[in-house]
mmCIF file of C-alpha atoms in Angstrom:
data_model
loop_
_atom_site.group_PDB
_atom_site.id
_atom_site.type_symbol
_atom_site.label_atom_id
_atom_site.label_comp_id
_atom_site.label_asym_id
_atom_site.label_seq_id
_atom_site.Cartn_x
_atom_site.Cartn_y
_atom_site.Cartn_z
ATOM 1 C CA MET A 1 15.317 -29.628 -1.307
ATOM 2 C CA LYS A 2 12.262 -31.856 -1.051
ATOM 3 C CA ILE A 3 10.337 -32.665 -4.208
ATOM 4 C CA ARG A 4 7.104 -31.183 -2.799
ATOM 5 C CA THR A 5 8.875 -27.898 -2.028
ATOM 6 C CA LEU A 6 10.549 -27.850 -5.427
ATOM 7 C CA ALA A 7 7.229 -28.529 -7.172
ATOM 8 C CA ALA A 8 5.521 -25.751 -5.198
ATOM 9 C CA LEU A 9 8.269 -23.267 -6.042
ATOM 10 C CA LEU A 10 8.171 -24.210 -9.720
ATOM 11 C CA ALA A 11 4.394 -23.861 -9.868
ATOM 12 C CA LEU A 12 4.570 -20.529 -8.061
ATOM 13 C CA SER A 13 7.220 -19.177 -10.419
ATOM 14 C CA LEU A 14 5.216 -20.291 -13.449
ATOM 15 C CA GLY A 15 2.101 -18.743 -11.942
ATOM 16 C CA LEU A 16 3.865 -15.464 -11.264
ATOM 17 C CA GLY A 17 5.176 -15.417 -14.806
ATOM 18 C CA ALA A 18 1.659 -15.877 -16.136
ATOM 19 C CA CYS A 19 0.430 -13.183 -13.768
ATOM 20 C CA GLY A 20 2.568 -10.538 -15.441
ATOM 21 C CA GLY A 21 0.585 -10.644 -18.670
ATOM 22 C CA LEU A 22 -2.705 -10.248 -16.833
ATOM 23 C CA GLN A 23 -1.678 -7.085 -15.004
ATOM 24 C CA THR A 24 -2.699 -5.174 -18.117
ATOM 25 C CA LYS A 25 -4.669 -2.012 -17.414
ATOM 26 C CA LEU A 26 -7.987 -2.144 -19.225
ATOM 27 C CA PRO A 27 -10.135 0.973 -19.433
ATOM 28 C CA ALA A 28 -13.758 0.632 -18.366
ATOM 29 C CA GLY A 29 -16.189 0.820 -21.260
ATOM 30 C CA ILE A 30 -14.219 -1.139 -23.853
ATOM 31 C CA PRO A 31 -16.145 -3.892 -25.691
ATOM 32 C CA ALA A 32 -15.893 -7.468 -24.385
ATOM 33 C CA ALA A 33 -14.272 -8.470 -27.691
ATOM 34 C CA ASP A 34 -11.384 -6.074 -26.935
ATOM 35 C CA VAL A 35 -11.000 -7.623 -23.471
ATOM 36 C CA THR A 36 -10.630 -11.120 -24.886
ATOM 37 C CA ALA A 37 -8.402 -9.841 -27.707
ATOM 38 C CA ARG A 38 -5.989 -8.444 -25.095
ATOM 39 C CA LEU A 39 -6.245 -11.155 -22.434
ATOM 40 C CA GLY A 40 -7.160 -14.229 -24.449
ATOM 41 C CA LYS A 41 -9.956 -16.672 -23.910
ATOM 42 C CA PRO A 42 -11.140 -16.732 -20.278
ATOM 43 C CA THR A 43 -10.782 -19.970 -18.311
ATOM 44 C CA ALA A 44 -14.433 -19.718 -17.234
ATOM 45 C CA THR A 45 -17.426 -17.439 -17.695
ATOM 46 C CA TYR A 46 -20.130 -16.795 -15.094
ATOM 47 C CA PRO A 47 -23.492 -15.122 -15.757
ATOM 48 C CA ASP A 48 -24.292 -11.950 -13.840
ATOM 49 C CA PRO A 49 -27.874 -11.534 -12.530
ATOM 50 C CA ASP A 50 -27.854 -8.054 -14.106
ATOM 51 C CA GLY A 51 -27.516 -9.589 -17.582
ATOM 52 C CA GLY A 52 -23.762 -9.291 -18.002
ATOM 53 C CA GLN A 53 -21.043 -11.802 -17.300
ATOM 54 C CA TRP A 54 -17.818 -12.325 -15.363
ATOM 55 C CA LEU A 55 -14.745 -13.632 -17.180
ATOM 56 C CA GLU A 56 -12.262 -15.632 -15.108
ATOM 57 C CA TYR A 57 -8.536 -15.594 -15.836
ATOM 58 C CA ARG A 58 -7.357 -18.356 -13.527
ATOM 59 C CA GLY A 59 -4.293 -18.184 -11.314
ATOM 60 C CA GLN A 60 -5.347 -20.932 -8.922
ATOM 61 C CA PRO A 61 -4.477 -23.572 -7.788
ATOM 62 C CA MET A 62 -0.853 -22.572 -7.112
ATOM 63 C CA GLY A 63 -0.837 -18.860 -7.914
ATOM 64 C CA GLN A 64 -1.915 -16.306 -5.330
ATOM 65 C CA PHE A 65 -3.965 -14.382 -7.854
ATOM 66 C CA GLN A 66 -7.072 -14.637 -9.969
ATOM 67 C CA HIS A 67 -8.193 -11.962 -12.418
ATOM 68 C CA MET A 68 -11.833 -11.277 -13.210
ATOM 69 C CA ALA A 69 -13.317 -9.051 -15.901
ATOM 70 C CA ARG A 70 -16.888 -7.909 -15.285
ATOM 71 C CA ILE A 71 -18.817 -7.272 -18.477
ATOM 72 C CA GLY A 72 -22.102 -5.356 -18.322
ATOM 73 C CA ALA A 73 -25.351 -6.235 -20.058
ATOM 74 C CA ASP A 74 -24.319 -3.759 -22.785
ATOM 75 C CA GLY A 75 -21.267 -5.919 -23.595
ATOM 76 C CA ARG A 76 -18.752 -3.415 -22.217
ATOM 77 C CA LEU A 77 -16.140 -3.781 -19.479
ATOM 78 C CA ILE A 78 -17.209 -2.562 -16.041
ATOM 79 C CA SER A 79 -14.108 -3.613 -14.109
ATOM 80 C CA TYR A 80 -11.024 -5.805 -14.335
ATOM 81 C CA GLY A 81 -8.444 -6.811 -11.768
ATOM 82 C CA GLN A 82 -6.828 -9.225 -9.362
ATOM 83 C CA VAL A 83 -9.635 -10.275 -7.041
ATOM 84 C CA LEU A 84 -7.949 -12.405 -4.374
ATOM 85 C CA THR A 85 -7.301 -9.635 -1.861
ATOM 86 C CA SER A 86 -8.079 -9.069 1.809
ATOM 87 C CA GLU A 87 -10.271 -6.109 0.819
ATOM 88 C CA ASN A 88 -12.364 -8.169 -1.589
ATOM 89 C CA PHE A 89 -12.799 -11.069 0.842
ATOM 90 C CA ALA A 90 -14.017 -8.521 3.427
ATOM 91 C CA ASN A 91 -16.961 -7.760 1.089
ATOM 92 C CA VAL A 92 -18.363 -11.308 1.275
ATOM 93 C CA GLN A 93 -21.754 -11.271 2.988
ATOM 94 C CA VAL A 94 -22.106 -14.259 5.308
ATOM 95 C CA ASN A 95 -25.622 -15.784 5.297
ATOM 96 C CA ARG A 96 -26.460 -13.856 2.080
ATOM 97 C CA TRP A 97 -23.943 -14.842 -0.612
ATOM 98 C CA ASN A 98 -24.037 -18.281 -2.201
ATOM 99 C CA ARG A 99 -21.736 -20.403 -4.387
ATOM 100 C CA ASP A 100 -22.661 -18.444 -7.508
ATOM 101 C CA ASP A 101 -21.797 -15.128 -5.821
ATOM 102 C CA ILE A 102 -18.410 -16.499 -4.764
ATOM 103 C CA LEU A 103 -17.703 -17.830 -8.267
ATOM 104 C CA ARG A 104 -18.607 -14.475 -9.824
ATOM 105 C CA HIS A 105 -16.397 -12.490 -7.478
ATOM 106 C CA PHE A 106 -13.433 -14.857 -7.040
ATOM 107 C CA GLY A 107 -13.608 -17.595 -9.675
ATOM 108 C CA ARG A 108 -12.878 -21.248 -9.013
ATOM 109 C CA PRO A 109 -10.993 -22.093 -5.808
ATOM 110 C CA ALA A 110 -7.567 -23.682 -5.467
ATOM 111 C CA GLU A 111 -9.038 -26.534 -3.413
ATOM 112 C CA THR A 112 -12.418 -27.863 -2.348
ATOM 113 C CA GLY A 113 -13.342 -30.156 0.516
ATOM 114 C CA ARG A 114 -15.948 -31.138 3.064
ATOM 115 C CA VAL A 115 -16.183 -30.757 6.816
ATOM 116 C CA ARG A 116 -17.915 -33.957 7.867
ATOM 117 C CA LEU A 117 -18.700 -32.886 11.413
ATOM 118 C CA ASP A 118 -21.288 -30.337 10.276
ATOM 119 C CA ASP A 119 -21.567 -31.419 6.611
ATOM 120 C CA ARG A 120 -20.223 -28.182 5.157
ATOM 121 C CA GLU A 121 -18.468 -27.686 1.876
ATOM 122 C CA VAL A 122 -15.325 -25.539 1.917
ATOM 123 C CA TRP A 123 -13.623 -23.737 -0.953
ATOM 124 C CA SER A 124 -10.071 -22.522 -0.378
ATOM 125 C CA TYR A 125 -8.324 -19.705 -2.239
ATOM 126 C CA ARG A 126 -4.542 -19.241 -2.123
ATOM 127 C CA TYR A 127 -3.677 -15.535 -1.774
ATOM 128 C CA LYS A 128 -1.325 -12.973 -0.213
ATOM 129 C CA GLN A 129 -3.130 -11.708 2.889
ATOM 130 C CA ASP A 130 -2.665 -7.931 3.144
ATOM 131 C CA GLY A 131 -0.095 -8.294 0.365
ATOM 132 C CA LEU A 132 2.321 -9.980 2.817
ATOM 133 C CA TRP A 133 1.300 -13.374 4.178
ATOM 134 C CA ASN A 134 1.005 -16.670 2.283
ATOM 135 C CA SER A 135 -2.573 -17.525 3.192
ATOM 136 C CA MET A 136 -5.662 -19.515 2.303
ATOM 137 C CA MET A 137 -9.121 -17.969 2.517
ATOM 138 C CA ASN A 138 -11.547 -20.762 3.325
ATOM 139 C CA VAL A 139 -15.195 -20.157 2.420
ATOM 140 C CA TYR A 140 -17.679 -22.508 4.112
ATOM 141 C CA PHE A 141 -21.125 -23.279 2.634
ATOM 142 C CA ASN A 142 -24.125 -24.913 4.259
ATOM 143 C CA ALA A 143 -26.184 -27.632 2.533
ATOM 144 C CA ARG A 144 -28.162 -24.953 0.622
ATOM 145 C CA GLY A 145 -24.932 -23.479 -0.769
ATOM 146 C CA VAL A 146 -25.062 -20.294 1.335
ATOM 147 C CA VAL A 147 -21.837 -18.869 2.798
ATOM 148 C CA VAL A 148 -21.850 -19.446 6.562
ATOM 149 C CA ARG A 149 -18.241 -18.652 7.454
ATOM 150 C CA LEU A 150 -14.916 -17.344 6.180
ATOM 151 C CA GLN A 151 -11.672 -18.433 7.771
ATOM 152 C CA ASN A 152 -8.194 -17.208 6.965
ATOM 153 C CA THR A 153 -5.377 -19.723 7.571
ATOM 154 C CA PRO A 154 -1.692 -19.980 6.682
ATOM 155 C CA ASP A 155 -1.047 -21.670 3.322
ATOM 156 C CA PRO A 156 0.451 -25.062 4.233
ATOM 157 C CA VAL A 157 2.269 -25.290 0.883
ATOM 158 C CA LEU A 158 3.946 -21.866 1.007
ATOM 159 C CA ASP A 159 4.170 -21.063 4.734
ATOM 160 C CA GLU A 160 7.623 -21.825 6.192
ATOM 161 C CA ARG A 161 6.087 -23.099 9.447
ATOM 162 C CA PHE A 162 4.687 -26.122 7.588
ATOM 163 C CA LYS A 163 7.895 -27.118 5.786
ATOM 164 C CA GLY A 164 9.012 -30.654 6.584
ATOM 165 C CA MET A 165 5.626 -31.735 7.972
#
């Protein structure tokens, strides 16, 4: 087995093990302090324009999950769950959402890069497309930081078609 494959499998297994603890069901309306008491300190916090905040519980770069807790302006939980899903990516509004919107809804990406041809930034999220396929959702931003395109591709680390390349 190649070292790259072994490293990817190890990281994935560690990520899946960490994922188990975050699958906790949290009832809406509990105080933010109870959320952090149950889940621990978030890996990042993002302000919500409505006065609340989003708490990130990171599964990237190798996991296919990322959990976000949305806290309202009243300091109580609005929602909590695994956000890297086909359904959630379908809600992204091209030409309306910006980097901050993406961070609030999905957290930090697994990878970032640039497309030099048209000078676009791209953020890539590792996830299970439709719960089945090892995929990357690539979110492209223009120079103003507005989402201009989403592109779903196979995950080159986890997709069998890319092994040995």
